[in-house]
Tab-separated table of C-alpha atoms and ligand atoms in Angstrom:
chain	number	residue	atom	x	y	z
A	1	UNK	CA	46.006	7.219	-45.939
A	2	UNK	CA	45.506	4.108	-43.792
A	3	UNK	CA	48.638	2.617	-42.252
A	4	UNK	CA	47.020	-0.804	-42.719
A	5	UNK	CA	45.973	-1.336	-46.312
A	6	UNK	CA	45.346	-5.083	-46.399
A	7	UNK	CA	43.961	-7.547	-43.855
A	8	UNK	CA	43.432	-11.296	-43.733
A	9	UNK	CA	40.361	-12.444	-41.802
A	10	UNK	CA	40.309	-16.090	-40.733
A	11	UNK	CA	36.702	-17.231	-40.289
A	12	UNK	CA	33.549	-16.153	-42.097
A	13	UNK	CA	31.099	-16.175	-39.174
A	14	UNK	CA	29.295	-13.182	-37.717
A	15	UNK	CA	32.424	-11.474	-36.363
A	16	UNK	CA	34.613	-12.128	-39.410
A	17	UNK	CA	31.975	-10.922	-41.851
A	18	UNK	CA	31.230	-7.777	-39.849
A	19	UNK	CA	34.963	-7.058	-39.653
A	20	UNK	CA	35.217	-7.521	-43.441
A	21	UNK	CA	32.339	-5.083	-43.993
A	22	UNK	CA	33.710	-2.500	-41.558
A	23	UNK	CA	37.249	-2.691	-43.018
A	24	UNK	CA	36.096	-2.597	-46.651
A	25	UNK	CA	34.053	0.490	-45.869
A	26	UNK	CA	37.279	2.154	-44.668
A	27	UNK	CA	38.971	1.349	-47.991
A	28	UNK	CA	41.046	-1.573	-46.708
A	29	UNK	CA	41.551	-4.643	-48.940
A	30	UNK	CA	40.207	-7.771	-47.216
A	31	UNK	CA	40.890	-11.446	-47.904
A	32	UNK	CA	38.757	-13.885	-45.914
A	33	UNK	CA	39.333	-17.616	-45.561
A	34	UNK	CA	36.577	-19.868	-44.245
A	35	UNK	CA	37.186	-23.463	-43.266
A	36	UNK	CA	33.810	-24.742	-44.431
A	37	UNK	CA	33.652	-25.496	-48.136
A	38	UNK	CA	29.901	-25.019	-48.036
A	39	UNK	CA	29.242	-21.738	-46.336
A	40	UNK	CA	26.175	-22.800	-44.364
A	41	UNK	CA	24.964	-21.896	-40.896
A	42	UNK	CA	22.594	-23.916	-38.771
A	43	UNK	CA	18.943	-23.076	-38.860
A	44	UNK	CA	17.996	-21.463	-35.609
A	45	UNK	CA	17.719	-17.876	-34.615
A	46	UNK	CA	19.554	-15.324	-32.588
A	47	UNK	CA	18.575	-12.422	-30.354
A	48	UNK	CA	20.185	-9.109	-31.203
A	49	UNK	CA	19.722	-6.354	-28.701
A	50	UNK	CA	19.764	-2.596	-28.957
A	51	UNK	CA	23.553	-2.228	-29.030
A	52	UNK	CA	23.659	-4.583	-32.050
A	53	UNK	CA	20.949	-2.643	-33.872
A	54	UNK	CA	23.044	0.492	-33.285
A	55	UNK	CA	26.200	-1.169	-34.684
A	56	UNK	CA	24.335	-2.546	-37.711
A	57	UNK	CA	23.414	1.061	-38.447
A	58	UNK	CA	27.065	2.089	-38.176
A	59	UNK	CA	28.012	-0.779	-40.503
A	60	UNK	CA	25.587	0.662	-43.056
A	61	UNK	CA	23.487	-2.503	-43.005
A	62	UNK	CA	20.417	-1.561	-41.069
A	63	UNK	CA	17.778	-1.545	-43.813
A	64	UNK	CA	18.724	-4.960	-45.261
A	65	UNK	CA	19.148	-6.360	-41.775
A	66	UNK	CA	15.762	-5.143	-40.534
A	67	UNK	CA	14.088	-6.493	-43.686
A	68	UNK	CA	15.412	-9.940	-42.745
A	69	UNK	CA	14.566	-9.715	-39.041
A	70	UNK	CA	11.638	-9.450	-36.641
A	71	UNK	CA	11.782	-6.141	-34.790
A	72	UNK	CA	10.616	-5.906	-31.192
A	73	UNK	CA	10.802	-3.447	-28.350
A	74	UNK	CA	11.069	-5.024	-24.946
A	75	UNK	CA	11.920	-8.088	-22.904
A	76	UNK	CA	9.249	-9.780	-20.788
A	77	UNK	CA	10.101	-11.912	-17.772
A	78	UNK	CA	7.520	-14.522	-16.775
A	79	UNK	CA	7.097	-16.990	-13.955
A	80	UNK	CA	7.303	-20.736	-14.502
A	81	UNK	CA	3.508	-20.726	-14.887
A	82	UNK	CA	3.709	-18.062	-17.585
A	83	UNK	CA	2.512	-15.185	-15.373
A	84	UNK	CA	4.068	-11.845	-16.406
A	85	UNK	CA	6.522	-10.519	-13.805
A	86	UNK	CA	8.086	-7.512	-15.481
A	87	UNK	CA	8.573	-5.858	-18.884
A	88	UNK	CA	11.996	-4.323	-19.426
A	89	UNK	CA	11.731	-1.602	-22.059
A	90	UNK	CA	14.281	-1.600	-24.886
A	91	UNK	CA	16.409	1.387	-25.846
A	92	UNK	CA	16.170	2.635	-29.442
A	93	UNK	CA	19.913	3.168	-29.747
A	94	UNK	CA	20.023	3.344	-33.548
A	95	UNK	CA	17.599	6.279	-33.543
A	96	UNK	CA	13.939	6.867	-32.695
A	97	UNK	CA	12.768	5.562	-36.075
A	98	UNK	CA	14.419	2.154	-35.574
A	99	UNK	CA	13.402	-0.696	-33.282
A	100	UNK	CA	15.160	-1.460	-30.019
A	101	UNK	CA	15.822	-5.178	-30.599
A	102	UNK	CA	15.491	-7.860	-33.244
A	103	UNK	CA	15.249	-11.611	-33.538
A	104	UNK	CA	16.750	-12.955	-36.745
A	105	UNK	CA	17.354	-16.411	-38.178
A	106	UNK	CA	21.053	-17.237	-38.408
A	107	UNK	CA	20.633	-18.055	-42.098
A	108	UNK	CA	19.005	-14.698	-42.829
A	109	UNK	CA	21.751	-12.875	-40.931
A	110	UNK	CA	24.468	-14.823	-42.749
A	111	UNK	CA	22.886	-13.959	-46.117
A	112	UNK	CA	22.830	-10.218	-45.364
A	113	UNK	CA	26.394	-10.203	-44.008
A	114	UNK	CA	27.995	-12.443	-46.643
A	115	UNK	CA	26.322	-10.694	-49.592
A	116	UNK	CA	27.328	-7.268	-48.271
A	117	UNK	CA	30.923	-8.310	-47.569
A	118	UNK	CA	31.297	-9.696	-51.101
A	119	UNK	CA	29.611	-6.685	-52.731
A	120	UNK	CA	32.079	-4.424	-50.918
A	121	UNK	CA	35.011	-6.372	-52.371
A	122	UNK	CA	35.973	-8.967	-49.747
A	123	UNK	CA	37.866	-11.786	-51.478
A	124	UNK	CA	36.422	-14.971	-49.975
A	125	UNK	CA	38.044	-18.391	-50.218
A	126	UNK	CA	35.977	-21.291	-48.892
A	127	UNK	CA	37.359	-24.638	-47.732
A	128	UNK	CA	40.658	-22.932	-46.899
A	129	UNK	CA	42.419	-21.895	-43.754
A	130	UNK	CA	45.824	-20.811	-42.659
A	131	UNK	CA	48.509	-23.386	-41.978
A	132	UNK	CA	50.742	-21.007	-40.057
A	133	UNK	CA	52.334	-17.575	-40.190
A	134	UNK	CA	55.611	-15.719	-39.768
A	135	UNK	CA	55.558	-12.116	-38.753
A	136	UNK	CA	58.049	-9.260	-38.690
A	137	UNK	CA	57.716	-5.535	-37.982
A	138	UNK	CA	56.260	-4.806	-41.419
A	139	UNK	CA	53.719	-7.590	-41.882
A	140	UNK	CA	52.640	-11.212	-41.636
A	141	UNK	CA	53.443	-13.915	-44.190
A	142	UNK	CA	50.691	-16.535	-44.132
A	143	UNK	CA	50.839	-20.070	-45.485
A	144	UNK	CA	47.423	-21.413	-46.532
A	145	UNK	CA	46.209	-24.999	-46.610
A	146	UNK	CA	45.841	-24.846	-50.415
A	147	UNK	CA	49.609	-24.347	-50.717
A	148	UNK	CA	49.440	-20.618	-51.490
A	149	UNK	CA	50.980	-17.777	-49.473
A	150	UNK	CA	49.931	-14.216	-48.719
A	151	UNK	CA	51.447	-11.156	-47.096
A	152	UNK	CA	49.255	-8.959	-44.857
A	153	UNK	CA	49.655	-5.968	-42.583
A	154	UNK	CA	47.158	-7.447	-40.125
A	155	UNK	CA	45.701	-10.940	-39.559
A	156	UNK	CA	42.386	-11.213	-37.696
A	157	UNK	CA	41.459	-14.553	-36.146
A	158	UNK	CA	37.646	-14.633	-36.184
A	159	UNK	CA	37.553	-18.404	-36.207
A	160	UNK	CA	35.299	-19.003	-33.238
A	161	UNK	CA	35.354	-21.105	-30.090
A	162	UNK	CA	37.917	-23.639	-31.351
A	163	UNK	CA	40.102	-20.967	-32.956
A	164	UNK	CA	43.187	-22.209	-34.727
A	165	UNK	CA	44.638	-18.693	-34.692
A	166	UNK	CA	44.280	-18.610	-30.879
A	167	UNK	CA	46.279	-21.832	-30.725
A	168	UNK	CA	48.975	-20.367	-32.975
A	169	UNK	CA	49.229	-17.286	-30.732
A	170	UNK	CA	48.857	-18.791	-27.258
A	171	UNK	CA	49.459	-22.536	-27.635
A	172	UNK	CA	47.081	-24.563	-25.473
A	173	UNK	CA	46.875	-21.928	-22.719
A	174	UNK	CA	43.219	-21.116	-23.485
A	175	UNK	CA	40.971	-24.117	-24.098
A	176	UNK	CA	37.165	-24.110	-24.294
A	177	UNK	CA	35.567	-25.643	-21.221
A	178	UNK	CA	32.138	-27.208	-20.827
A	179	UNK	CA	30.111	-25.093	-18.398
A	180	UNK	CA	27.858	-27.906	-17.125
A	181	UNK	CA	24.828	-26.724	-19.079
A	182	UNK	CA	23.345	-27.366	-22.495
A	183	UNK	CA	20.835	-25.464	-24.536
A	184	UNK	CA	17.905	-26.906	-26.491
A	185	UNK	CA	16.118	-25.103	-29.293
A	186	UNK	CA	13.026	-25.805	-31.410
A	187	UNK	CA	11.267	-23.692	-34.043
A	188	UNK	CA	7.503	-23.031	-33.935
A	189	UNK	CA	5.020	-20.853	-35.801
A	190	UNK	CA	5.051	-17.534	-33.932
A	191	UNK	CA	2.359	-17.341	-31.242
A	192	UNK	CA	0.281	-14.149	-31.373
A	193	UNK	CA	1.495	-12.801	-28.009
A	194	UNK	CA	5.175	-13.390	-28.767
A	195	UNK	CA	5.940	-9.977	-30.204
A	196	UNK	CA	8.821	-9.487	-27.754
A	197	UNK	CA	11.517	-11.626	-26.167
A	198	UNK	CA	9.771	-13.710	-23.506
A	199	UNK	CA	11.876	-15.237	-20.740
A	200	UNK	CA	10.403	-17.830	-18.356
A	201	UNK	CA	12.080	-18.580	-15.029
A	202	UNK	CA	11.985	-22.349	-14.668
A	203	UNK	CA	12.649	-24.657	-11.746
A	204	UNK	CA	16.067	-25.803	-12.927
A	205	UNK	CA	16.762	-23.663	-15.981
A	206	UNK	CA	15.539	-20.827	-18.043
A	207	UNK	CA	13.268	-21.028	-21.079
A	208	UNK	CA	12.414	-18.414	-23.636
A	209	UNK	CA	10.554	-17.590	-26.802
A	210	UNK	CA	12.180	-15.445	-29.480
A	211	UNK	CA	10.210	-14.043	-32.429
A	212	UNK	CA	12.143	-14.396	-35.728
A	213	UNK	CA	9.548	-13.515	-38.380
A	214	UNK	CA	5.787	-12.962	-38.609
A	215	UNK	CA	5.335	-16.715	-38.886
A	216	UNK	CA	8.336	-18.034	-36.941
A	217	UNK	CA	9.678	-18.095	-33.386
A	218	UNK	CA	11.956	-20.418	-31.482
A	219	UNK	CA	11.787	-21.886	-28.024
A	220	UNK	CA	15.000	-22.358	-26.051
A	221	UNK	CA	15.748	-23.838	-22.689
A	222	UNK	CA	18.935	-24.387	-20.726
A	223	UNK	CA	19.525	-27.511	-18.640
A	224	UNK	CA	22.095	-28.847	-16.209
A	225	UNK	CA	23.947	-31.785	-17.816
A	226	UNK	CA	26.757	-32.686	-15.392
A	227	UNK	CA	28.073	-35.575	-17.509
A	228	UNK	CA	27.828	-33.749	-20.854
A	229	UNK	CA	26.019	-36.713	-22.446
A	230	UNK	CA	25.995	-37.385	-26.174
A	231	UNK	CA	22.412	-37.163	-27.409
A	232	UNK	CA	21.226	-39.316	-30.279
A	233	UNK	CA	18.680	-37.683	-32.583
A	234	UNK	CA	16.168	-40.461	-31.778
A	235	UNK	CA	15.908	-39.307	-28.128
A	236	UNK	CA	16.193	-35.541	-28.559
A	237	UNK	CA	12.478	-34.685	-28.681
A	238	UNK	CA	11.658	-36.742	-25.600
A	239	UNK	CA	14.689	-35.406	-23.702
A	240	UNK	CA	13.816	-31.807	-24.563
A	241	UNK	CA	10.240	-32.343	-23.344
A	242	UNK	CA	11.653	-33.735	-20.077
A	243	UNK	CA	13.814	-30.624	-19.609
A	244	UNK	CA	10.666	-28.508	-19.905
A	245	UNK	CA	8.714	-30.407	-17.269
A	246	UNK	CA	7.443	-28.044	-14.609
A	247	UNK	CA	6.680	-25.182	-17.015
A	248	UNK	CA	3.017	-24.208	-17.323
A	249	UNK	CA	1.393	-21.635	-19.599
A	250	UNK	CA	2.538	-21.289	-23.195
A	251	UNK	CA	5.823	-23.142	-22.656
A	252	UNK	CA	3.880	-26.080	-21.195
A	253	UNK	CA	1.580	-26.150	-24.234
A	254	UNK	CA	4.442	-25.945	-26.710
A	255	UNK	CA	6.374	-28.660	-24.867
A	256	UNK	CA	3.813	-31.240	-26.000
A	257	UNK	CA	4.381	-30.251	-29.638
A	258	UNK	CA	8.092	-31.104	-29.541
A	259	UNK	CA	7.934	-34.390	-31.382
A	260	UNK	CA	10.585	-34.350	-34.105
A	261	UNK	CA	14.102	-35.111	-32.888
A	262	UNK	CA	15.561	-33.968	-36.209
A	263	UNK	CA	14.275	-30.463	-35.486
A	264	UNK	CA	15.749	-30.209	-31.992
A	265	UNK	CA	18.992	-28.221	-31.961
A	266	UNK	CA	20.957	-29.411	-28.922
A	267	UNK	CA	24.207	-27.761	-27.879
A	268	UNK	CA	26.462	-28.251	-24.858
A	269	UNK	CA	27.645	-24.817	-23.705
A	270	UNK	CA	31.362	-24.093	-23.793
A	271	UNK	CA	33.291	-20.961	-22.983
A	272	UNK	CA	36.766	-19.487	-23.209
A	273	UNK	CA	38.178	-16.076	-22.324
A	274	UNK	CA	41.638	-14.887	-23.328
A	275	UNK	CA	42.593	-13.037	-20.164
A	276	UNK	CA	45.369	-10.892	-21.649
A	277	UNK	CA	45.563	-8.696	-24.768
A	278	UNK	CA	44.099	-10.636	-27.695
A	279	UNK	CA	47.016	-10.008	-30.024
A	280	UNK	CA	50.667	-10.558	-30.587
A	281	UNK	CA	52.474	-8.380	-33.096
A	282	UNK	CA	50.109	-8.034	-36.045
A	283	UNK	CA	47.824	-10.989	-35.334
A	284	UNK	CA	44.615	-10.292	-33.383
A	285	UNK	CA	41.678	-12.364	-32.147
A	286	UNK	CA	38.093	-11.083	-32.187
A	287	UNK	CA	34.687	-12.562	-31.338
A	288	UNK	CA	34.349	-16.047	-29.905
A	289	UNK	CA	38.004	-16.799	-30.640
A	290	UNK	CA	38.849	-14.344	-27.836
A	291	UNK	CA	35.753	-14.394	-25.609
A	292	UNK	CA	33.204	-17.134	-26.279
A	293	UNK	CA	30.592	-17.271	-23.554
A	294	UNK	CA	27.168	-18.777	-22.895
A	295	UNK	CA	23.975	-17.295	-24.374
A	296	UNK	CA	22.420	-16.323	-21.025
A	297	UNK	CA	22.627	-12.614	-21.817
A	298	UNK	CA	22.160	-12.994	-25.596
A	299	UNK	CA	25.280	-10.928	-26.278
A	300	UNK	CA	27.988	-13.228	-27.735
A	301	UNK	CA	27.424	-12.197	-31.322
A	302	UNK	CA	26.797	-8.651	-30.134
A	303	UNK	CA	30.315	-8.507	-28.711
A	304	UNK	CA	31.784	-9.973	-31.940
A	305	UNK	CA	29.987	-7.308	-33.989
A	306	UNK	CA	31.165	-4.515	-31.688
A	307	UNK	CA	34.734	-5.871	-31.952
A	308	UNK	CA	34.489	-5.565	-35.734
A	309	UNK	CA	33.309	-1.959	-35.653
A	310	UNK	CA	35.917	-0.870	-33.098
A	311	UNK	CA	38.724	-2.640	-34.986
A	312	UNK	CA	37.987	-0.753	-38.210
A	313	UNK	CA	37.800	2.529	-36.299
A	314	UNK	CA	41.070	2.048	-34.456
A	315	UNK	CA	43.210	0.846	-37.331
A	316	UNK	CA	42.210	3.885	-39.336
A	317	UNK	CA	42.674	6.368	-36.483
A	318	UNK	CA	46.409	6.932	-36.780
A	319	UNK	CA	49.446	5.764	-34.837
A	320	UNK	CA	51.475	2.597	-35.202
A	321	UNK	CA	49.817	-0.796	-35.489
A	322	UNK	CA	50.834	-1.548	-31.886
A	323	UNK	CA	49.169	1.669	-30.701
A	324	UNK	CA	46.065	0.844	-32.743
A	325	UNK	CA	45.737	-2.677	-31.334
A	326	UNK	CA	46.358	-1.412	-27.812
A	327	UNK	CA	43.546	1.124	-28.201
A	328	UNK	CA	41.324	-1.626	-29.598
A	329	UNK	CA	41.901	-3.808	-26.523
A	330	UNK	CA	41.363	-0.865	-24.169
A	331	UNK	CA	37.930	-0.308	-25.678
A	332	UNK	CA	36.933	-3.986	-25.820
A	333	UNK	CA	38.465	-5.950	-22.949
A	334	UNK	CA	36.397	-4.952	-19.910
A	335	UNK	CA	33.133	-4.814	-21.808
A	336	UNK	CA	33.571	-8.343	-23.204
A	337	UNK	CA	34.783	-9.577	-19.822
A	338	UNK	CA	31.626	-8.214	-18.189
A	339	UNK	CA	29.419	-10.110	-20.679
A	340	UNK	CA	31.537	-13.224	-20.460
A	341	UNK	CA	31.642	-13.408	-16.667
A	342	UNK	CA	28.024	-12.485	-16.073
A	343	UNK	CA	26.724	-14.941	-18.672
A	344	UNK	CA	28.706	-17.684	-16.934
A	345	UNK	CA	27.482	-16.500	-13.543
A	346	UNK	CA	23.831	-16.741	-14.702
A	347	UNK	CA	24.450	-20.347	-15.790
A	348	UNK	CA	26.088	-21.157	-12.436
A	349	UNK	CA	23.122	-19.706	-10.562
A	350	UNK	CA	20.764	-21.841	-12.641
A	351	UNK	CA	22.824	-24.949	-11.864
A	352	UNK	CA	22.773	-24.111	-8.153
A	353	UNK	CA	19.039	-23.290	-8.372
A	354	UNK	CA	19.889	-20.221	-6.334
A	355	UNK	CA	16.573	-18.618	-5.291
A	356	UNK	CA	18.379	-15.343	-4.563
A	357	UNK	CA	19.605	-15.000	-8.174
A	358	UNK	CA	18.342	-11.643	-9.449
A	359	UNK	CA	17.954	-12.364	-13.182
A	360	UNK	CA	15.860	-9.261	-13.742
A	361	UNK	CA	18.523	-7.075	-12.127
A	362	UNK	CA	21.249	-8.688	-14.225
A	363	UNK	CA	19.351	-8.196	-17.494
A	364	UNK	CA	18.756	-4.538	-16.611
A	365	UNK	CA	22.430	-4.068	-15.765
A	366	UNK	CA	23.515	-5.726	-19.033
A	367	UNK	CA	21.185	-3.456	-21.031
A	368	UNK	CA	22.561	-0.415	-19.230
A	369	UNK	CA	26.204	-1.440	-19.815
A	370	UNK	CA	25.744	-2.341	-23.482
A	371	UNK	CA	23.782	0.863	-24.156
A	372	UNK	CA	26.909	2.872	-23.314
A	373	UNK	CA	28.955	3.982	-26.317
A	374	UNK	CA	31.672	1.472	-27.190
B	1	FAD	C1	23.238	-21.864	-28.214
B	1	FAD	C2	23.766	-20.503	-28.498
B	1	FAD	C3	22.878	-19.432	-28.623
B	1	FAD	C4	23.369	-18.156	-28.850
B	1	FAD	N1	22.499	-17.114	-28.928
B	1	FAD	C5	22.974	-15.871	-29.087
B	1	FAD	C6	22.094	-14.771	-29.135
B	1	FAD	O1	20.869	-14.937	-29.051
B	1	FAD	N2	22.620	-13.521	-29.323
B	1	FAD	C7	23.964	-13.326	-29.442
B	1	FAD	O2	24.399	-12.162	-29.608
B	1	FAD	N3	24.838	-14.366	-29.409
B	1	FAD	C8	24.372	-15.611	-29.236
B	1	FAD	N4	25.239	-16.676	-29.205
B	1	FAD	C9	26.679	-16.425	-29.390
B	1	FAD	C10	27.031	-16.285	-30.845
B	1	FAD	O3	26.543	-17.364	-31.613
B	1	FAD	C11	28.538	-16.193	-31.001
B	1	FAD	O4	29.073	-15.316	-30.044
B	1	FAD	C12	28.908	-15.690	-32.394
B	1	FAD	O5	28.487	-16.625	-33.369
B	1	FAD	C13	30.406	-15.454	-32.492
B	1	FAD	O6	30.745	-15.109	-33.803
B	1	FAD	P1	32.192	-15.411	-34.351
B	1	FAD	O7	32.193	-14.904	-35.749
B	1	FAD	O8	33.207	-14.927	-33.402
B	1	FAD	O9	32.319	-16.997	-34.331
B	1	FAD	P2	31.495	-18.051	-35.164
B	1	FAD	O10	30.117	-17.593	-35.400
B	1	FAD	O11	31.713	-19.361	-34.488
B	1	FAD	O12	32.226	-18.098	-36.582
B	1	FAD	C14	33.490	-18.653	-36.748
B	1	FAD	C15	33.676	-18.983	-38.217
B	1	FAD	O13	35.013	-19.402	-38.423
B	1	FAD	C16	35.019	-20.598	-39.177
B	1	FAD	N5	36.235	-21.310	-38.801
B	1	FAD	C17	36.467	-22.109	-37.724
B	1	FAD	N6	37.737	-22.531	-37.715
B	1	FAD	C18	38.332	-22.005	-38.822
B	1	FAD	C19	39.636	-22.050	-39.353
B	1	FAD	N7	40.613	-22.750	-38.749
B	1	FAD	N8	39.893	-21.394	-40.492
B	1	FAD	C20	38.921	-20.669	-41.116
B	1	FAD	N9	37.673	-20.584	-40.655
B	1	FAD	C21	37.376	-21.228	-39.517
B	1	FAD	C22	33.742	-21.313	-38.800
B	1	FAD	O14	33.361	-22.255	-39.771
B	1	FAD	C23	32.781	-20.128	-38.699
B	1	FAD	O15	32.235	-19.791	-39.949
B	1	FAD	C24	24.776	-17.955	-28.976
B	1	FAD	C25	25.658	-19.023	-28.876
B	1	FAD	C26	25.162	-20.290	-28.617
B	1	FAD	C27	26.132	-21.418	-28.487
């Protein structure tokens, strides 16, 4: 018998949905509130590395997930001219019959996760969030924005970078900060050679190509934007081409095909890390709400997914809720801090144009750390 039998999840993104799936599979009743009244996600892709493939298997999702994704084995690092420097082999952590890594469109991932969460019994309310909560030793009474109330044994804030739950727990102590860089993304038909994650070391930033489907890949690049400018759609294509000046090879060829500002996805990079246990009483933060970082290591969503799996394990592993949440933090804190700090460090090195920055070494270290059991 689980000591926690019902949970409220605030936020229906990657972390919240994976937590809903993991908890439902343990027989726990889950309510989920999502602020957006239309449950859409923006149309670019995401890299999911071998630790994520492993956790998708543990969530019982792997077949549907792989059907929606592009599987690949290794990561290639290339020079600014597109010359291959090194191939870093992937680890098949989900088992020898499954791929090491995948690229997947955010929409396809959202469809798999949201359909599974609902099939398993998650009660989803869109266009709703929590107004506030009161907690005591036995549970949390939550007031919702639609005027209703609920009583839960655990509340999980999975509401992302600008988390309202984080504000309710910690006030304004932890605020997202702009890191000085932005990322630019553009979809293309997949080029024949892009059957792996291809990373190009540019003069002032990094660029990459990520396969998402047989006929789709996306190009990303990071850039230093000290003033965090607002970018109007009418200038986005030209500005993205400028950020890619200096790249030869395939990136140079693709640069000239970036012509439609409406298709450029531009995002200033912001980060926050809650540098103390991510809970108070029976209210816990997971995912970006606790540890949003930059995409330099392609692990933000990976950490949110791992949080979800570990949470479901710990709150069904006996002890009091305080013991369960303490065990959760012990398993998650240092690992997420490593990803958070090293992603930020990679961005800093790009800003400084530090020729001594060992990106290949960092990627290898990240793969080694994330391959370890959670
Ligand atoms: C440019 C970029 C590229 C990235 N690429 C990768 C990558 O390749 N691989 C990778 O692993 N990670 C990547 N990440 C990181 C990844 O996107 C995040 O770490 C991940 O989405 C975190 O999931 P989450 O569920 O915690 O938060 P989110 O995905 O932000 O979801 C939060 C959800 O909560 C909802 N919400 C917000 N406020 C409220 C509220 N008050 N009440 C209710 N609901 C609310 C939101 O609408 C949203 O649905 C990237 C990030 C960026 C910025």
